[in-house]
PDB file of C-alpha atoms in Angstrom:
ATOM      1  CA  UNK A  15      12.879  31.839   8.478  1.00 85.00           C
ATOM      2  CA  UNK A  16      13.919  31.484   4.929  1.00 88.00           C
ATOM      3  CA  UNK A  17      11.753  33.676   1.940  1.00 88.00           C
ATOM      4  CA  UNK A  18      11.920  31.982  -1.413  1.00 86.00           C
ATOM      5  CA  UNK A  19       9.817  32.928  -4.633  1.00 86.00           C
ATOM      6  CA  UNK A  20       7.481  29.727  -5.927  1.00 85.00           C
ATOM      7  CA  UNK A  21       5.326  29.842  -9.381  1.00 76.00           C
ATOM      8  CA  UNK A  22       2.365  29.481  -9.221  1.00 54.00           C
ATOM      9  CA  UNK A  23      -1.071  30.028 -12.238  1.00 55.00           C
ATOM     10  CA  UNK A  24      -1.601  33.170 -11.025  1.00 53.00           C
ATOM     11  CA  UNK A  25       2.454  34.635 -10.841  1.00 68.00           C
ATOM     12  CA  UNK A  26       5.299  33.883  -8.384  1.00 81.00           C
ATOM     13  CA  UNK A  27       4.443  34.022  -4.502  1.00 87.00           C
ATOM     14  CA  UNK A  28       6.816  34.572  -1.881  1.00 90.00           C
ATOM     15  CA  UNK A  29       7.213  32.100   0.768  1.00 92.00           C
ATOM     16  CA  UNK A  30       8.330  32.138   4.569  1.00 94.00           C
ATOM     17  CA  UNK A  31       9.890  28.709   5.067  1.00 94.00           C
ATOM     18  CA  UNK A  32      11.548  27.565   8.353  1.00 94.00           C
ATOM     19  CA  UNK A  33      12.207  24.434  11.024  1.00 93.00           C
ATOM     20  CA  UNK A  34      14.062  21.486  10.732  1.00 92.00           C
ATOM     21  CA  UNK A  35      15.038  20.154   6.976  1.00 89.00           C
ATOM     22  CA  UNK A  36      14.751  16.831   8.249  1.00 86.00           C
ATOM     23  CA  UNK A  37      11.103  16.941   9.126  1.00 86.00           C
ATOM     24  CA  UNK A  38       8.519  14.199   7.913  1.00 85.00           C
ATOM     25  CA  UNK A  39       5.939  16.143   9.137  1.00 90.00           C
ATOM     26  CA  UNK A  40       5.113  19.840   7.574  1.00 93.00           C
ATOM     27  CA  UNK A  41       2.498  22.480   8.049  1.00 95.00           C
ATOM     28  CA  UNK A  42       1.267  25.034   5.530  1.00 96.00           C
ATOM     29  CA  UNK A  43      -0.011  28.244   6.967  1.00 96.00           C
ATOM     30  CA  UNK A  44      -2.180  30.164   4.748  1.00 95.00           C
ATOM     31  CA  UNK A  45      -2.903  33.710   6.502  1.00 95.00           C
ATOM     32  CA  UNK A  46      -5.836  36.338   6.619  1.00 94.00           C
ATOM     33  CA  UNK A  47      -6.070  38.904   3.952  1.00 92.00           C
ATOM     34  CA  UNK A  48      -4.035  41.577   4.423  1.00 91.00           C
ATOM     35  CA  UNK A  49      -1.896  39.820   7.492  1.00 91.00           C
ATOM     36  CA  UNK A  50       2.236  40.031   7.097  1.00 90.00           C
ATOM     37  CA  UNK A  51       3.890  36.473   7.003  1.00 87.00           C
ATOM     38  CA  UNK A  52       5.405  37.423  10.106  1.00 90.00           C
ATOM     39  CA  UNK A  53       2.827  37.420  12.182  1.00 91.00           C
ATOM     40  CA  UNK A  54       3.067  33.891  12.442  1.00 93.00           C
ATOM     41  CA  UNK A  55       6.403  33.751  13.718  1.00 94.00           C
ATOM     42  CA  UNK A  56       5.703  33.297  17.490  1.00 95.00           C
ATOM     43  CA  UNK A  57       3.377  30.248  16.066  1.00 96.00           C
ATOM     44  CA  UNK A  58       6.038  28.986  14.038  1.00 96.00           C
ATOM     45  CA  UNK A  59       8.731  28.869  16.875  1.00 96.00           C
ATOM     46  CA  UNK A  60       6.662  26.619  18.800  1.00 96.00           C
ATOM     47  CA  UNK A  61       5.873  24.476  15.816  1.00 96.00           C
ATOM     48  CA  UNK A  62       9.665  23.977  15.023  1.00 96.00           C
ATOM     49  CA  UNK A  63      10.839  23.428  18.763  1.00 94.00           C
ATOM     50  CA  UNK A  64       8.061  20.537  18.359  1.00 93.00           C
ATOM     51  CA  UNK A  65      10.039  19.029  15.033  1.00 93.00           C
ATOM     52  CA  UNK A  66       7.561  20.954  12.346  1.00 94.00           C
ATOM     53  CA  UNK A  67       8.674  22.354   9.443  1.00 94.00           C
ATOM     54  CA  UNK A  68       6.761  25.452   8.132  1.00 96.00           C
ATOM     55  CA  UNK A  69       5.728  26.967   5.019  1.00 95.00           C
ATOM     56  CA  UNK A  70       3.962  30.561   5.492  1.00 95.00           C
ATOM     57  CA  UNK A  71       2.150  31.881   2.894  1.00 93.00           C
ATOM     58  CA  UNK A  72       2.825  35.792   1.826  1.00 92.00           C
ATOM     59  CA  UNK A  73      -0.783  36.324   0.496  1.00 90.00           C
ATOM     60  CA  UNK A  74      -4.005  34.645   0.158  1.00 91.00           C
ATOM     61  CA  UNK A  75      -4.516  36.854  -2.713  1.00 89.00           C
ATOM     62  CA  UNK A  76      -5.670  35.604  -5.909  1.00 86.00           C
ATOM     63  CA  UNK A  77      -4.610  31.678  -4.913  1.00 87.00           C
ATOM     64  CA  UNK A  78      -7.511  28.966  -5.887  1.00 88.00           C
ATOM     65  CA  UNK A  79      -7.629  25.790  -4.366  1.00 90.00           C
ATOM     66  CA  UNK A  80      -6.206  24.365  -7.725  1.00 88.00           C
ATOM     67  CA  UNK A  81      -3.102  26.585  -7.164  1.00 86.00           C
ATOM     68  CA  UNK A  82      -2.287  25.165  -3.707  1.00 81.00           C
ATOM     69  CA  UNK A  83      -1.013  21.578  -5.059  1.00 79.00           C
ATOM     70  CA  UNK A  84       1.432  22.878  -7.671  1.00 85.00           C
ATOM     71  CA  UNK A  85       3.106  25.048  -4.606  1.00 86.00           C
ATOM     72  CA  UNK A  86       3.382  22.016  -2.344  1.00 86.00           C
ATOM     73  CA  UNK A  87       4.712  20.156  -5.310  1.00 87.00           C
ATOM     74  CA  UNK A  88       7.201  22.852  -6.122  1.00 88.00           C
ATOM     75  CA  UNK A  89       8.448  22.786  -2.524  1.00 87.00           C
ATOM     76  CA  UNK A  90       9.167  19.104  -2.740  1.00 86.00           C
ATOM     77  CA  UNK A  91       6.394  18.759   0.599  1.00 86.00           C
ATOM     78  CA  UNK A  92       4.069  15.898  -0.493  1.00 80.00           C
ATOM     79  CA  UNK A  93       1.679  15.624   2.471  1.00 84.00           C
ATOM     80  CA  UNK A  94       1.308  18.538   4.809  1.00 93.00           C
ATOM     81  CA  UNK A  95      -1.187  19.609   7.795  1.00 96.00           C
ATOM     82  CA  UNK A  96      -3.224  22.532   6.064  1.00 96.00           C
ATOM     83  CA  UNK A  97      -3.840  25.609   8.839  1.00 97.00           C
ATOM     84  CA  UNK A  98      -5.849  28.584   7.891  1.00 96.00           C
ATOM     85  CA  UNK A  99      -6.281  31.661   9.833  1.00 95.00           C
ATOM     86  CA  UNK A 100      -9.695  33.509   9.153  1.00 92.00           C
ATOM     87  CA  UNK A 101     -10.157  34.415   5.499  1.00 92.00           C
ATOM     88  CA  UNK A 102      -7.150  32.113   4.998  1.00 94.00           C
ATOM     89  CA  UNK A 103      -8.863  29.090   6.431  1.00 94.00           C
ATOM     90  CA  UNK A 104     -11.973  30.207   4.549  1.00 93.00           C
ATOM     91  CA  UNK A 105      -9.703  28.878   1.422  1.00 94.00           C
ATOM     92  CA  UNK A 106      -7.872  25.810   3.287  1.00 95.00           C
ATOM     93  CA  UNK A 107     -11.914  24.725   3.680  1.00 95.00           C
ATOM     94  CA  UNK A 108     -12.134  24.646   0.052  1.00 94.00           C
ATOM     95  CA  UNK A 109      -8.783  23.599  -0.241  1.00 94.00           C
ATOM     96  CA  UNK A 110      -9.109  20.949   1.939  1.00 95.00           C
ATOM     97  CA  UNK A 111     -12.558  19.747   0.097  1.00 94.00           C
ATOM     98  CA  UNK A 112     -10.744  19.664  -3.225  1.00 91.00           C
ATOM     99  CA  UNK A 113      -7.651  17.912  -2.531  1.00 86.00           C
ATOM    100  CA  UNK A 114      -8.871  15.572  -0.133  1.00 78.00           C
ATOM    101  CA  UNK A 115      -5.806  13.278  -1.073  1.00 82.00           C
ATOM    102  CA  UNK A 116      -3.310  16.101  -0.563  1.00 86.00           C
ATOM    103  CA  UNK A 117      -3.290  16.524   3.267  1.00 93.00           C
ATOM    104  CA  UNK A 118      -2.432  15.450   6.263  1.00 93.00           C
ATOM    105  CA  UNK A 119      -5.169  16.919   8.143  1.00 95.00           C
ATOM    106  CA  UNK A 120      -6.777  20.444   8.580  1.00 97.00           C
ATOM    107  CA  UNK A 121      -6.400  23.456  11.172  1.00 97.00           C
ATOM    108  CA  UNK A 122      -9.177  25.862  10.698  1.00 96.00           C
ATOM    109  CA  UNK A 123      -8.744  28.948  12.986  1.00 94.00           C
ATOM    110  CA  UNK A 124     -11.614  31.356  13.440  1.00 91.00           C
ATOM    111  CA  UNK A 125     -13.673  30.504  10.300  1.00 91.00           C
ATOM    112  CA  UNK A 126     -16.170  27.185  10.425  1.00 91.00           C
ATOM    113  CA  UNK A 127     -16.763  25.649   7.275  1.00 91.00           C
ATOM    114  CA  UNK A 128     -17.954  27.611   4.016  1.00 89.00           C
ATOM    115  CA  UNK A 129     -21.156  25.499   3.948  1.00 87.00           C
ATOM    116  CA  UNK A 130     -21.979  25.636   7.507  1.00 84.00           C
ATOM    117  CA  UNK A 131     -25.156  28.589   8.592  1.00 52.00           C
ATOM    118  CA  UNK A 132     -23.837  32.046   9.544  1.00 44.00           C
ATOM    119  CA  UNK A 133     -24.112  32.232  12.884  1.00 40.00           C
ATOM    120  CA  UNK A 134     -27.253  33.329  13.874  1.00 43.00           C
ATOM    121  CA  UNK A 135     -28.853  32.619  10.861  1.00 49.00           C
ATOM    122  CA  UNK A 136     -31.258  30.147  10.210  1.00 51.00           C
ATOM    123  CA  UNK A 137     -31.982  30.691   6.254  1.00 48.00           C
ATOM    124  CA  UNK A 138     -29.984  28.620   3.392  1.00 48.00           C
ATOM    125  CA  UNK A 139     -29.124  31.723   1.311  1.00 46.00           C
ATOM    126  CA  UNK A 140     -27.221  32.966   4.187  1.00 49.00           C
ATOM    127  CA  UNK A 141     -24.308  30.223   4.160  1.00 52.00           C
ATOM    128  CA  UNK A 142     -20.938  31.865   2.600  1.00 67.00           C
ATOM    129  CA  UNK A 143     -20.804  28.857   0.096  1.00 73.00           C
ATOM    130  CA  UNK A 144     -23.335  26.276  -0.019  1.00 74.00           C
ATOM    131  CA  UNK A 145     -21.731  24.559  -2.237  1.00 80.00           C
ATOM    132  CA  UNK A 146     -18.509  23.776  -0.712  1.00 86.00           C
ATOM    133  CA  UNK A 147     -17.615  19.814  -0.161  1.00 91.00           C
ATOM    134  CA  UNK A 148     -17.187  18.758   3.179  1.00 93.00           C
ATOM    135  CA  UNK A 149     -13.555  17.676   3.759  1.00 95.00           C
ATOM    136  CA  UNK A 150     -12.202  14.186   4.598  1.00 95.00           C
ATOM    137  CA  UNK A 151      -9.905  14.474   7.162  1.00 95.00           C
ATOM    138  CA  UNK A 152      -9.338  14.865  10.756  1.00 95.00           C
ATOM    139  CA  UNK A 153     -10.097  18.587  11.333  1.00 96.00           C
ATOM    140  CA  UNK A 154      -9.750  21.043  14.351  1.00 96.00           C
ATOM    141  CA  UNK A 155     -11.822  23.988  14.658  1.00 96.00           C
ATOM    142  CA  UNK A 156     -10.083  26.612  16.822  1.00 95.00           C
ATOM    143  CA  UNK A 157     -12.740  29.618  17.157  1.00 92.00           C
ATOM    144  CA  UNK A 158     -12.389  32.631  19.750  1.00 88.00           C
ATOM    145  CA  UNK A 159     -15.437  34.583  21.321  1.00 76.00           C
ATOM    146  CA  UNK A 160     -18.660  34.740  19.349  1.00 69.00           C
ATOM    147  CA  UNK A 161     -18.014  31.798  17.228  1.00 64.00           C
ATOM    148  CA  UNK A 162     -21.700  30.856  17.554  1.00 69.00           C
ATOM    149  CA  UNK A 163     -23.881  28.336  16.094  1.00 71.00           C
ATOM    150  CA  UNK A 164     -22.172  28.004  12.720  1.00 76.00           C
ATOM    151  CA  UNK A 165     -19.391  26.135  14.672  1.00 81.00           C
ATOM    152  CA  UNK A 166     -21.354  23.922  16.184  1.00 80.00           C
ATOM    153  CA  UNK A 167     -22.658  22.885  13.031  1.00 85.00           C
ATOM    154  CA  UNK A 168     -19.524  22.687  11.006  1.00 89.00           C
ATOM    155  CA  UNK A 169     -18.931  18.840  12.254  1.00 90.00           C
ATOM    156  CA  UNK A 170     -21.846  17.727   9.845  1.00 90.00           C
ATOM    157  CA  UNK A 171     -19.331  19.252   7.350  1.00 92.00           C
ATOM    158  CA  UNK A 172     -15.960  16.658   8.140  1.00 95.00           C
ATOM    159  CA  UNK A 173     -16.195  13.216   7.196  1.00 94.00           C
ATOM    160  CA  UNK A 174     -13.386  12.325   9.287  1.00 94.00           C
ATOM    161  CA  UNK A 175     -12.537  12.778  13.038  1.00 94.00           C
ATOM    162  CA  UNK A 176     -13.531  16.235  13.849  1.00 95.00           C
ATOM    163  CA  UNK A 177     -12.228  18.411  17.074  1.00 94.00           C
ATOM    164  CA  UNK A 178     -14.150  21.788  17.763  1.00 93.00           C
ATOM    165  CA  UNK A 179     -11.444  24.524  20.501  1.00 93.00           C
ATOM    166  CA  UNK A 180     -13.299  27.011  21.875  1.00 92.00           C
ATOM    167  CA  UNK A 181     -11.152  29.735  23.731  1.00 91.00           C
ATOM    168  CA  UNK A 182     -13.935  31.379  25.053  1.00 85.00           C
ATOM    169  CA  UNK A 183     -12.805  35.218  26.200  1.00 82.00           C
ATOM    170  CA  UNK A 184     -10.160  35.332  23.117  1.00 83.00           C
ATOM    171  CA  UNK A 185     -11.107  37.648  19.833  1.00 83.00           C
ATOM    172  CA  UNK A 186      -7.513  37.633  17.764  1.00 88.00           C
ATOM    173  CA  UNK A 187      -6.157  34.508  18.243  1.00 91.00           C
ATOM    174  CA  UNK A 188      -2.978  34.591  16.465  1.00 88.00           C
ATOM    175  CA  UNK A 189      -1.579  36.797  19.048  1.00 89.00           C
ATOM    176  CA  UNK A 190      -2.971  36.036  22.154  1.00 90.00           C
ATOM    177  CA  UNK A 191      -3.480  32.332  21.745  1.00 92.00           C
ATOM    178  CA  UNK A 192       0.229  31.579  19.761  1.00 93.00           C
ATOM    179  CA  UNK A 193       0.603  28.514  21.841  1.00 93.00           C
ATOM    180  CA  UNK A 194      -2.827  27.099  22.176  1.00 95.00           C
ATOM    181  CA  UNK A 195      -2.648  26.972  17.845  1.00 95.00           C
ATOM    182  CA  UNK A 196       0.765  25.339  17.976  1.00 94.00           C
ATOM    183  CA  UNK A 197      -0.771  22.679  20.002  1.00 94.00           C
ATOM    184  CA  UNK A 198      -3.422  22.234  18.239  1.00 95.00           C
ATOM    185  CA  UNK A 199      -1.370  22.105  14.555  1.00 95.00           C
ATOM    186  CA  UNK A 200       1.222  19.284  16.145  1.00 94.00           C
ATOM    187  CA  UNK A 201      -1.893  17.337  17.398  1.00 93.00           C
ATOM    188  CA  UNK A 202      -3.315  17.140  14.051  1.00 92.00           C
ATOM    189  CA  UNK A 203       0.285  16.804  12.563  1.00 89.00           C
ATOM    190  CA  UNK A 204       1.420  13.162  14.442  1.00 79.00           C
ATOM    191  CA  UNK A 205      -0.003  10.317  13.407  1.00 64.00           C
ATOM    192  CA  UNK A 206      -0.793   9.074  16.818  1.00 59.00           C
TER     193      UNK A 206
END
């Protein structure tokens, strides 16, 4: 995979880009705090034998949901599938709820929606972001062991076709469930 440098309001960001240049259909990866772009390499592999081009994120840090649109537009990719990996898809919620016009579709993995009750929790003041939109397009849920109630609940939060994977037994899914999250992505990437 290629690493380019793309501005952005808050400085340059590095990039991991990779699969075939001729792909209509793109997915942008934003990753967990703290987690190297590479991680997402075994992901990525399956996503470009399936005709996906990817764009992986170096850090979450700092980036709005504003700031996502001007690095899509910089990369000359107009319409991609969003994916988020835990804190990551925390932001590719709010991402998602901003830009509604922007994407494709959205892969949330191991984070339900910011608005949705902590699991476990039955109180208002205990959601991570009550205010957070709900998003308008089709979404998948991936969540791991002891995803709990809150994602159950986050389907009230998608106004659009909405797909909850439970892989019941799994706790870090980017590296023991690779190719259950590339299947997911290139679902939510085709337009059937």
């Amino acid at each position: 995979m290629e690493s380019r440098r793309v501005g952005s309001e808050t400085g340059g960001r590095t990039v991991r880009i990779g699969g075939p240049v001729s792909s209509r259909h793109s997915a942008f990866l934003l990753p967990d705090r703290g987690e190297p772009p590479e991680s997402y390499d075994a992901v990525c592999a399956r996503l470009h034998n399936s005709g996906l081009r990817t764009v992986v994120l170096g850090s979450i840090d700092d980036l709005t949901p504003a700031a996502a649109a001007p690095l899509l537009d910089e990369l000359s990719l107009p319409w991609v599938t969003l994916v988020g990996y835990r804190a990551g898809a925390e932001l590719a919620w709010r991402t998602a709820a901003a830009n509604s016009g922007r994407f494709v579709s959205l892969v949330a993995i191991d984070r339900p929606h910011p608005a949705a009750l902590a699991a476990g929790h039955t109180d208002a003041d205990r959601r991570t972001d009550p205010d957070c939109r709900p998003v308008e397009m089709p979404t998948t849920l991936i969540v791991g062991s002891g995803a709990g109630a809150a994602a159950t609940r986050t389907g009230r939060y998608v106004y659009a076709e909405f797909r909850l994977v439970r892989l019941n037994g799994r706790t870090d899914l980017l590296r023991t469930a690779s190719h259950e999250l590339a299947t997911e992505i290139v679902l939510r990437s085709s337009a059937w």
